[in-house]
Amino acid sequence: MSAFPFSGINLAITTPFDTQGNIDYARFETLIEGYIAAGVHGFVLSSGTGMHVYLSKEESKELVAFGAKAIAGRARVIAQTSALLVEDVLERTRHAADCGADGVMVLPPFFEGPTDDQGIVDFYTTVCQAGLPVIGYNVPQAVGVEVTPALFGKLSEIPNFVSVKDSSGDLAAQASLIRTDLPTMNGADPLAPYALYAGAAGLIWGGANMAPRTCVAFVNAAMERQWERAREIWRELEPVMSLIWQGDYVQSVYAGAQLSGYGAGNPRRPLARLSAEKLEVLKAALDPLASREAGLA
């Protein structure tokens, strides 16, 4: 492992729901145990893949508390504490600290929030006062704010601001962040091998819910600079990771995880389960990977 505190795979774990749409904590604990056994290096609780925007503040806080207790120091814990109000972000972040989280991931201000660099710097300066390491989040297609290399440099001067997760899906844009030599985390599934080869500091990976052992083997090989081995494993991962990035991402991860034995139920409304047609396409792409995954158990 590198000196960066969030290197390797940080699994953006799904949040399981029961048939009534409530969080299924018994299943959540089972999933955590399975992923720890698979060797994941860390967890992101209440992630985007984990339906953060469709959890109430209290649900998200309860999920973080339960997850951190279940993980119990066996892997690192990152909590997403994004919210519209900066006061809510601070409250959630302090709660995550109280629960023993190692860091938090926070979106820049969204839904008509500030888009100028100084406004973003001011926002993260406030968030970083909560005391935990903060990972910023670059997903301009969703929030309308792009973390450029220049902005990344300014943010990195803030005490406790440690990294940016790039989920833009733009390889050139991510490479420009990595070239700053500041710790950049990849959050775009199809870019994982390119990001690691270019020098990404770590990954926050939703698609790994479907094949954690294979993803861990791939990342470990890359971190050990066994590039031929990493490329061999990536050939198994690439068809699925590219497919889910093309649309219905969260629904696809839930469906794929169900198919591979890491089921979390269905996504919470308003997201619907994956259509039958898309499920068949996903299953066809996933079958070879699922067989490989089963062989690693």
C-alpha positions as YAML, in Angstrom:
chain: A
units: angstrom
residues:
- id: 1
  name: MET
  ca: [0.00, 0.00, 0.00]
- id: 2
  name: SER
  ca: [1.13, 3.54, -0.68]
- id: 3
  name: ALA
  ca: [1.35, 6.29, 1.91]
- id: 4
  name: PHE
  ca: [-1.93, 7.70, 0.61]
- id: 5
  name: PRO
  ca: [-4.50, 6.71, 3.26]
- id: 6
  name: PHE
  ca: [-7.19, 5.67, 0.76]
- id: 7
  name: SER
  ca: [-5.19, 3.64, -1.75]
- id: 8
  name: GLY
  ca: [-6.51, 0.47, -3.36]
- id: 9
  name: ILE
  ca: [-10.23, -0.29, -3.72]
- id: 10
  name: ASN
  ca: [-12.71, 1.68, -1.67]
- id: 11
  name: LEU
  ca: [-15.96, -0.12, -2.40]
- id: 12
  name: ALA
  ca: [-18.95, 2.15, -2.97]
- id: 13
  name: ILE
  ca: [-21.13, -0.45, -1.33]
- id: 14
  name: THR
  ca: [-24.79, -0.82, -2.23]
- id: 15
  name: THR
  ca: [-27.38, -0.13, 0.44]
- id: 16
  name: PRO
  ca: [-29.72, -3.12, 0.72]
- id: 17
  name: PHE
  ca: [-33.46, -2.62, 0.96]
- id: 18
  name: ASP
  ca: [-36.23, -4.99, 1.96]
- id: 19
  name: THR
  ca: [-39.46, -5.51, 0.05]
- id: 20
  name: GLN
  ca: [-41.02, -2.49, 1.79]
- id: 21
  name: GLY
  ca: [-38.13, -0.25, 0.72]
- id: 22
  name: ASN
  ca: [-36.57, 0.02, 4.18]
- id: 23
  name: ILE
  ca: [-32.84, -0.44, 4.80]
- id: 24
  name: ASP
  ca: [-32.14, -4.11, 5.45]
- id: 25
  name: TYR
  ca: [-29.43, -4.01, 8.10]
- id: 26
  name: ALA
  ca: [-29.10, -7.77, 8.48]
- id: 27
  name: ARG
  ca: [-28.35, -8.08, 4.78]
- id: 28
  name: PHE
  ca: [-26.03, -5.07, 4.98]
- id: 29
  name: GLU
  ca: [-23.94, -6.80, 7.63]
- id: 30
  name: THR
  ca: [-23.82, -9.96, 5.52]
- id: 31
  name: LEU
  ca: [-22.62, -7.96, 2.52]
- id: 32
  name: ILE
  ca: [-19.93, -6.23, 4.57]
- id: 33
  name: GLU
  ca: [-18.63, -9.58, 5.81]
- id: 34
  name: GLY
  ca: [-18.56, -10.95, 2.27]
- id: 35
  name: TYR
  ca: [-16.67, -7.97, 0.91]
- id: 36
  name: ILE
  ca: [-14.16, -8.00, 3.76]
- id: 37
  name: ALA
  ca: [-13.56, -11.69, 3.06]
- id: 38
  name: ALA
  ca: [-13.01, -10.76, -0.60]
- id: 39
  name: GLY
  ca: [-10.21, -8.44, 0.48]
- id: 40
  name: VAL
  ca: [-11.56, -4.97, -0.28]
- id: 41
  name: HIS
  ca: [-9.37, -2.28, 1.21]
- id: 42
  name: GLY
  ca: [-12.08, 0.16, 2.23]
- id: 43
  name: PHE
  ca: [-15.77, 1.01, 2.08]
- id: 44
  name: VAL
  ca: [-17.66, 4.13, 1.08]
- id: 45
  name: LEU
  ca: [-20.87, 4.16, 3.10]
- id: 46
  name: SER
  ca: [-23.91, 6.04, 1.82]
- id: 47
  name: SER
  ca: [-22.22, 6.33, -1.56]
- id: 48
  name: GLY
  ca: [-23.90, 7.32, -4.80]
- id: 49
  name: THR
  ca: [-24.10, 3.63, -5.65]
- id: 50
  name: GLY
  ca: [-25.51, 3.18, -2.16]
- id: 51
  name: MET
  ca: [-28.40, 5.55, -2.96]
- id: 52
  name: HIS
  ca: [-27.16, 8.49, -0.87]
- id: 53
  name: VAL
  ca: [-29.49, 11.02, -2.51]
- id: 54
  name: TYR
  ca: [-32.49, 8.78, -1.77]
- id: 55
  name: LEU
  ca: [-31.71, 8.36, 1.92]
- id: 56
  name: SER
  ca: [-32.93, 10.80, 4.53]
- id: 57
  name: LYS
  ca: [-30.31, 12.50, 6.67]
- id: 58
  name: GLU
  ca: [-31.17, 10.28, 9.60]
- id: 59
  name: GLU
  ca: [-31.10, 7.13, 7.48]
- id: 60
  name: SER
  ca: [-27.68, 8.05, 6.11]
- id: 61
  name: LYS
  ca: [-26.31, 8.75, 9.59]
- id: 62
  name: GLU
  ca: [-27.72, 5.46, 10.91]
- id: 63
  name: LEU
  ca: [-26.26, 3.59, 7.94]
- id: 64
  name: VAL
  ca: [-22.80, 5.09, 8.58]
- id: 65
  name: ALA
  ca: [-22.97, 4.26, 12.28]
- id: 66
  name: PHE
  ca: [-24.05, 0.68, 11.64]
- id: 67
  name: GLY
  ca: [-21.55, 0.12, 8.84]
- id: 68
  name: ALA
  ca: [-18.59, 1.53, 10.74]
- id: 69
  name: LYS
  ca: [-19.43, -0.63, 13.74]
- id: 70
  name: ALA
  ca: [-19.78, -3.75, 11.58]
- id: 71
  name: ILE
  ca: [-16.49, -3.10, 9.77]
- id: 72
  name: ALA
  ca: [-14.83, -2.59, 13.14]
- id: 73
  name: GLY
  ca: [-11.45, -1.44, 11.88]
- id: 74
  name: ARG
  ca: [-10.96, -4.38, 9.48]
- id: 75
  name: ALA
  ca: [-11.06, -2.02, 6.50]
- id: 76
  name: ARG
  ca: [-11.05, 1.76, 6.19]
- id: 77
  name: VAL
  ca: [-14.34, 3.66, 6.26]
- id: 78
  name: ILE
  ca: [-15.26, 6.65, 4.13]
- id: 79
  name: ALA
  ca: [-18.70, 8.20, 4.58]
- id: 80
  name: GLN
  ca: [-20.39, 10.35, 2.01]
- id: 81
  name: THR
  ca: [-21.71, 13.41, 3.84]
- id: 82
  name: SER
  ca: [-22.89, 15.50, 0.89]
- id: 83
  name: ALA
  ca: [-25.93, 17.72, 1.42]
- id: 84
  name: LEU
  ca: [-27.47, 20.91, 0.07]
- id: 85
  name: LEU
  ca: [-26.88, 22.87, 3.27]
- id: 86
  name: VAL
  ca: [-23.31, 23.28, 4.45]
- id: 87
  name: GLU
  ca: [-24.58, 23.03, 8.04]
- id: 88
  name: ASP
  ca: [-25.93, 19.57, 7.20]
- id: 89
  name: VAL
  ca: [-22.60, 18.57, 5.67]
- id: 90
  name: LEU
  ca: [-20.84, 19.62, 8.87]
- id: 91
  name: GLU
  ca: [-23.34, 17.75, 11.04]
- id: 92
  name: ARG
  ca: [-23.03, 14.59, 8.97]
- id: 93
  name: THR
  ca: [-19.22, 14.84, 8.90]
- id: 94
  name: ARG
  ca: [-18.94, 15.28, 12.66]
- id: 95
  name: HIS
  ca: [-21.27, 12.32, 13.08]
- id: 96
  name: ALA
  ca: [-19.04, 10.24, 10.78]
- id: 97
  name: ALA
  ca: [-16.05, 11.22, 12.91]
- id: 98
  name: ASP
  ca: [-17.89, 10.14, 16.04]
- id: 99
  name: CYS
  ca: [-18.59, 6.78, 14.38]
- id: 100
  name: GLY
  ca: [-14.89, 6.24, 13.68]
- id: 101
  name: ALA
  ca: [-14.85, 6.98, 9.95]
- id: 102
  name: ASP
  ca: [-11.42, 7.53, 8.43]
- id: 103
  name: GLY
  ca: [-12.62, 10.21, 6.01]
- id: 104
  name: VAL
  ca: [-15.58, 11.65, 4.15]
- id: 105
  name: MET
  ca: [-16.47, 12.22, 0.52]
- id: 106
  name: VAL
  ca: [-18.30, 15.44, -0.23]
- id: 107
  name: LEU
  ca: [-19.84, 16.79, -3.42]
- id: 108
  name: PRO
  ca: [-19.25, 20.46, -4.20]
- id: 109
  name: PRO
  ca: [-22.32, 22.69, -3.73]
- id: 110
  name: PHE
  ca: [-25.03, 21.57, -6.13]
- id: 111
  name: PHE
  ca: [-28.49, 22.64, -7.32]
- id: 112
  name: GLU
  ca: [-27.76, 26.28, -8.11]
- id: 113
  name: GLY
  ca: [-24.84, 26.49, -5.69]
- id: 114
  name: PRO
  ca: [-21.71, 28.54, -6.36]
- id: 115
  name: THR
  ca: [-19.74, 27.53, -9.44]
- id: 116
  name: ASP
  ca: [-16.81, 29.96, -9.16]
- id: 117
  name: ASP
  ca: [-13.51, 28.66, -7.80]
- id: 118
  name: GLN
  ca: [-13.53, 30.87, -4.71]
- id: 119
  name: GLY
  ca: [-17.04, 29.77, -3.81]
- id: 120
  name: ILE
  ca: [-15.96, 26.12, -4.03]
- id: 121
  name: VAL
  ca: [-12.82, 26.79, -1.98]
- id: 122
  name: ASP
  ca: [-14.86, 28.59, 0.68]
- id: 123
  name: PHE
  ca: [-17.29, 25.67, 0.84]
- id: 124
  name: TYR
  ca: [-14.59, 23.03, 1.32]
- id: 125
  name: THR
  ca: [-12.71, 25.23, 3.77]
- id: 126
  name: THR
  ca: [-15.80, 25.16, 5.97]
- id: 127
  name: VAL
  ca: [-16.34, 21.40, 5.55]
- id: 128
  name: CYS
  ca: [-12.71, 20.64, 6.39]
- id: 129
  name: GLN
  ca: [-13.14, 22.32, 9.77]
- id: 130
  name: ALA
  ca: [-15.10, 19.26, 10.91]
- id: 131
  name: GLY
  ca: [-11.77, 17.50, 11.39]
- id: 132
  name: LEU
  ca: [-11.86, 14.47, 9.09]
- id: 133
  name: PRO
  ca: [-9.88, 14.03, 5.85]
- id: 134
  name: VAL
  ca: [-12.11, 15.24, 3.00]
- id: 135
  name: ILE
  ca: [-12.26, 13.77, -0.49]
- id: 136
  name: GLY
  ca: [-13.78, 16.14, -3.03]
- id: 137
  name: TYR
  ca: [-15.93, 14.81, -5.83]
- id: 138
  name: ASN
  ca: [-15.59, 15.74, -9.49]
- id: 139
  name: VAL
  ca: [-18.76, 14.78, -11.34]
- id: 140
  name: PRO
  ca: [-19.52, 17.85, -13.49]
- id: 141
  name: GLN
  ca: [-22.19, 16.10, -15.53]
- id: 142
  name: ALA
  ca: [-24.29, 15.76, -12.37]
- id: 143
  name: VAL
  ca: [-23.58, 18.91, -10.34]
- id: 144
  name: GLY
  ca: [-22.40, 21.46, -12.90]
- id: 145
  name: VAL
  ca: [-19.07, 22.11, -11.16]
- id: 146
  name: GLU
  ca: [-15.78, 20.93, -12.64]
- id: 147
  name: VAL
  ca: [-12.72, 20.47, -10.50]
- id: 148
  name: THR
  ca: [-9.95, 21.63, -12.81]
- id: 149
  name: PRO
  ca: [-6.24, 21.14, -12.09]
- id: 150
  name: ALA
  ca: [-6.03, 24.79, -11.01]
- id: 151
  name: LEU
  ca: [-8.96, 24.41, -8.61]
- id: 152
  name: PHE
  ca: [-7.54, 21.12, -7.33]
- id: 153
  name: GLY
  ca: [-4.34, 22.96, -6.46]
- id: 154
  name: LYS
  ca: [-6.24, 25.57, -4.47]
- id: 155
  name: LEU
  ca: [-8.30, 22.94, -2.67]
- id: 156
  name: SER
  ca: [-5.19, 20.98, -1.72]
- id: 157
  name: GLU
  ca: [-3.95, 23.96, 0.27]
- id: 158
  name: ILE
  ca: [-6.88, 23.53, 2.67]
- id: 159
  name: PRO
  ca: [-5.93, 21.56, 5.81]
- id: 160
  name: ASN
  ca: [-7.71, 18.15, 5.79]
- id: 161
  name: PHE
  ca: [-8.53, 18.28, 2.06]
- id: 162
  name: VAL
  ca: [-6.75, 15.16, 0.80]
- id: 163
  name: SER
  ca: [-7.99, 14.15, -2.64]
- id: 164
  name: VAL
  ca: [-10.51, 14.44, -5.45]
- id: 165
  name: LYS
  ca: [-12.52, 11.51, -6.72]
- id: 166
  name: ASP
  ca: [-12.94, 11.95, -10.48]
- id: 167
  name: SER
  ca: [-16.14, 10.45, -11.87]
- id: 168
  name: SER
  ca: [-16.25, 12.58, -14.99]
- id: 169
  name: GLY
  ca: [-15.56, 9.56, -17.17]
- id: 170
  name: ASP
  ca: [-13.25, 11.76, -19.24]
- id: 171
  name: LEU
  ca: [-9.85, 10.10, -19.50]
- id: 172
  name: ALA
  ca: [-8.05, 13.25, -20.64]
- id: 173
  name: ALA
  ca: [-9.61, 15.31, -17.83]
- id: 174
  name: GLN
  ca: [-8.65, 12.72, -15.24]
- id: 175
  name: ALA
  ca: [-5.12, 12.51, -16.61]
- id: 176
  name: SER
  ca: [-4.79, 16.27, -16.20]
- id: 177
  name: LEU
  ca: [-5.71, 15.93, -12.52]
- id: 178
  name: ILE
  ca: [-3.24, 13.09, -12.03]
- id: 179
  name: ARG
  ca: [-0.48, 15.14, -13.67]
- id: 180
  name: THR
  ca: [-0.74, 17.69, -10.86]
- id: 181
  name: ASP
  ca: [0.95, 15.03, -8.67]
- id: 182
  name: LEU
  ca: [-1.85, 15.59, -6.17]
- id: 183
  name: PRO
  ca: [-3.67, 12.45, -4.96]
- id: 184
  name: THR
  ca: [-6.41, 11.77, -7.52]
- id: 185
  name: MET
  ca: [-8.90, 8.95, -7.06]
- id: 186
  name: ASN
  ca: [-10.62, 7.27, -9.99]
- id: 187
  name: GLY
  ca: [-14.39, 6.96, -9.74]
- id: 188
  name: ALA
  ca: [-15.16, 5.93, -13.34]
- id: 189
  name: ASP
  ca: [-15.33, 2.15, -13.67]
- id: 190
  name: PRO
  ca: [-14.15, 1.81, -17.31]
- id: 191
  name: LEU
  ca: [-11.08, 3.97, -16.65]
- id: 192
  name: ALA
  ca: [-9.68, 1.87, -13.79]
- id: 193
  name: PRO
  ca: [-6.63, 0.38, -15.58]
- id: 194
  name: TYR
  ca: [-5.72, 3.61, -17.33]
- id: 195
  name: ALA
  ca: [-6.05, 5.58, -14.10]
- id: 196
  name: LEU
  ca: [-3.84, 3.17, -12.16]
- id: 197
  name: TYR
  ca: [-1.20, 3.11, -14.88]
- id: 198
  name: ALA
  ca: [-1.21, 6.91, -15.02]
- id: 199
  name: GLY
  ca: [-0.68, 7.12, -11.27]
- id: 200
  name: ALA
  ca: [-4.09, 7.44, -9.61]
- id: 201
  name: ALA
  ca: [-3.76, 7.27, -5.83]
- id: 202
  name: GLY
  ca: [-6.77, 5.02, -5.27]
- id: 203
  name: LEU
  ca: [-10.21, 4.01, -6.52]
- id: 204
  name: ILE
  ca: [-13.79, 4.44, -5.36]
- id: 205
  name: TRP
  ca: [-15.51, 1.69, -7.30]
- id: 206
  name: GLY
  ca: [-19.22, 0.87, -7.50]
- id: 207
  name: GLY
  ca: [-18.96, -1.89, -10.09]
- id: 208
  name: ALA
  ca: [-16.76, -3.87, -7.70]
- id: 209
  name: ASN
  ca: [-19.96, -4.81, -5.83]
- id: 210
  name: MET
  ca: [-20.49, -7.42, -8.55]
- id: 211
  name: ALA
  ca: [-17.04, -9.04, -8.55]
- id: 212
  name: PRO
  ca: [-15.04, -7.96, -5.50]
- id: 213
  name: ARG
  ca: [-12.45, -10.74, -5.55]
- id: 214
  name: THR
  ca: [-11.63, -10.18, -9.20]
- id: 215
  name: CYS
  ca: [-11.47, -6.42, -8.73]
- id: 216
  name: VAL
  ca: [-9.18, -6.79, -5.72]
- id: 217
  name: ALA
  ca: [-6.91, -9.16, -7.67]
- id: 218
  name: PHE
  ca: [-6.76, -6.67, -10.54]
- id: 219
  name: VAL
  ca: [-5.96, -3.68, -8.32]
- id: 220
  name: ASN
  ca: [-3.41, -5.60, -6.26]
- id: 221
  name: ALA
  ca: [-1.63, -6.65, -9.45]
- id: 222
  name: ALA
  ca: [-1.58, -3.05, -10.68]
- id: 223
  name: MET
  ca: [-0.32, -1.73, -7.36]
- id: 224
  name: GLU
  ca: [2.48, -4.30, -7.50]
- id: 225
  name: ARG
  ca: [3.22, -3.13, -11.07]
- id: 226
  name: GLN
  ca: [2.39, -6.55, -12.48]
- id: 227
  name: TRP
  ca: [0.90, -4.93, -15.56]
- id: 228
  name: GLU
  ca: [0.60, -8.06, -17.71]
- id: 229
  name: ARG
  ca: [-1.29, -9.78, -14.92]
- id: 230
  name: ALA
  ca: [-3.49, -6.73, -14.40]
- id: 231
  name: ARG
  ca: [-4.29, -6.54, -18.10]
- id: 232
  name: GLU
  ca: [-5.20, -10.22, -18.16]
- id: 233
  name: ILE
  ca: [-7.67, -9.74, -15.32]
- id: 234
  name: TRP
  ca: [-9.03, -6.51, -16.82]
- id: 235
  name: ARG
  ca: [-10.03, -8.42, -19.97]
- id: 236
  name: GLU
  ca: [-12.58, -10.22, -17.78]
- id: 237
  name: LEU
  ca: [-13.78, -7.04, -16.09]
- id: 238
  name: GLU
  ca: [-13.90, -4.64, -19.02]
- id: 239
  name: PRO
  ca: [-17.09, -5.84, -20.80]
- id: 240
  name: VAL
  ca: [-19.15, -5.40, -17.64]
- id: 241
  name: MET
  ca: [-17.53, -2.19, -16.43]
- id: 242
  name: SER
  ca: [-18.01, -0.54, -19.80]
- id: 243
  name: LEU
  ca: [-21.60, -1.76, -20.12]
- id: 244
  name: ILE
  ca: [-22.82, -0.43, -16.78]
- id: 245
  name: TRP
  ca: [-21.26, 2.98, -17.48]
- id: 246
  name: GLN
  ca: [-23.47, 3.40, -20.56]
- id: 247
  name: GLY
  ca: [-26.61, 4.10, -18.52]
- id: 248
  name: ASP
  ca: [-28.80, 2.97, -15.61]
- id: 249
  name: TYR
  ca: [-25.62, 2.65, -13.57]
- id: 250
  name: VAL
  ca: [-27.05, 2.14, -10.09]
- id: 251
  name: GLN
  ca: [-29.78, -0.22, -11.31]
- id: 252
  name: SER
  ca: [-27.16, -2.22, -13.22]
- id: 253
  name: VAL
  ca: [-24.90, -2.54, -10.18]
- id: 254
  name: TYR
  ca: [-27.79, -3.74, -8.03]
- id: 255
  name: ALA
  ca: [-28.87, -6.24, -10.69]
- id: 256
  name: GLY
  ca: [-25.35, -7.46, -11.34]
- id: 257
  name: ALA
  ca: [-24.58, -7.88, -7.66]
- id: 258
  name: GLN
  ca: [-27.78, -9.92, -7.30]
- id: 259
  name: LEU
  ca: [-26.70, -12.17, -10.17]
- id: 260
  name: SER
  ca: [-23.25, -12.72, -8.67]
- id: 261
  name: GLY
  ca: [-24.41, -13.51, -5.14]
- id: 262
  name: TYR
  ca: [-24.02, -10.09, -3.50]
- id: 263
  name: GLY
  ca: [-27.67, -9.12, -3.66]
- id: 264
  name: ALA
  ca: [-28.91, -5.93, -2.02]
- id: 265
  name: GLY
  ca: [-32.51, -6.14, -3.16]
- id: 266
  name: ASN
  ca: [-33.83, -3.53, -5.56]
- id: 267
  name: PRO
  ca: [-32.86, 0.14, -5.70]
- id: 268
  name: ARG
  ca: [-35.12, 2.49, -3.79]
- id: 269
  name: ARG
  ca: [-37.75, 4.45, -5.64]
- id: 270
  name: PRO
  ca: [-37.79, 6.52, -7.79]
- id: 271
  name: LEU
  ca: [-35.21, 4.22, -9.38]
- id: 272
  name: ALA
  ca: [-36.78, 1.09, -10.80]
- id: 273
  name: ARG
  ca: [-35.22, -2.31, -11.17]
- id: 274
  name: LEU
  ca: [-33.38, -2.93, -14.43]
- id: 275
  name: SER
  ca: [-35.65, -3.78, -17.35]
- id: 276
  name: ALA
  ca: [-35.86, -7.42, -18.45]
- id: 277
  name: GLU
  ca: [-34.18, -6.61, -21.76]
- id: 278
  name: LYS
  ca: [-31.25, -4.80, -20.16]
- id: 279
  name: LEU
  ca: [-30.98, -7.51, -17.51]
- id: 280
  name: GLU
  ca: [-30.43, -10.14, -20.20]
- id: 281
  name: VAL
  ca: [-27.69, -8.06, -21.80]
- id: 282
  name: LEU
  ca: [-26.03, -7.57, -18.42]
- id: 283
  name: LYS
  ca: [-26.29, -11.26, -17.58]
- id: 284
  name: ALA
  ca: [-24.63, -12.24, -20.85]
- id: 285
  name: ALA
  ca: [-21.73, -9.86, -20.17]
- id: 286
  name: LEU
  ca: [-21.46, -10.88, -16.52]
- id: 287
  name: ASP
  ca: [-21.59, -14.68, -16.84]
- id: 288
  name: PRO
  ca: [-17.89, -15.21, -17.67]
- id: 289
  name: LEU
  ca: [-16.85, -12.81, -14.90]
- id: 290
  name: ALA
  ca: [-19.19, -14.47, -12.41]
- id: 291
  name: SER
  ca: [-17.60, -17.84, -13.18]
- id: 292
  name: ARG
  ca: [-14.15, -16.39, -12.58]
- id: 293
  name: GLU
  ca: [-15.32, -14.76, -9.37]
- id: 294
  name: ALA
  ca: [-16.75, -18.04, -8.08]
- id: 295
  name: GLY
  ca: [-13.41, -19.73, -8.77]
- id: 296
  name: LEU
  ca: [-11.63, -17.24, -6.51]
- id: 297
  name: ALA
  ca: [-13.89, -17.92, -3.52]
...
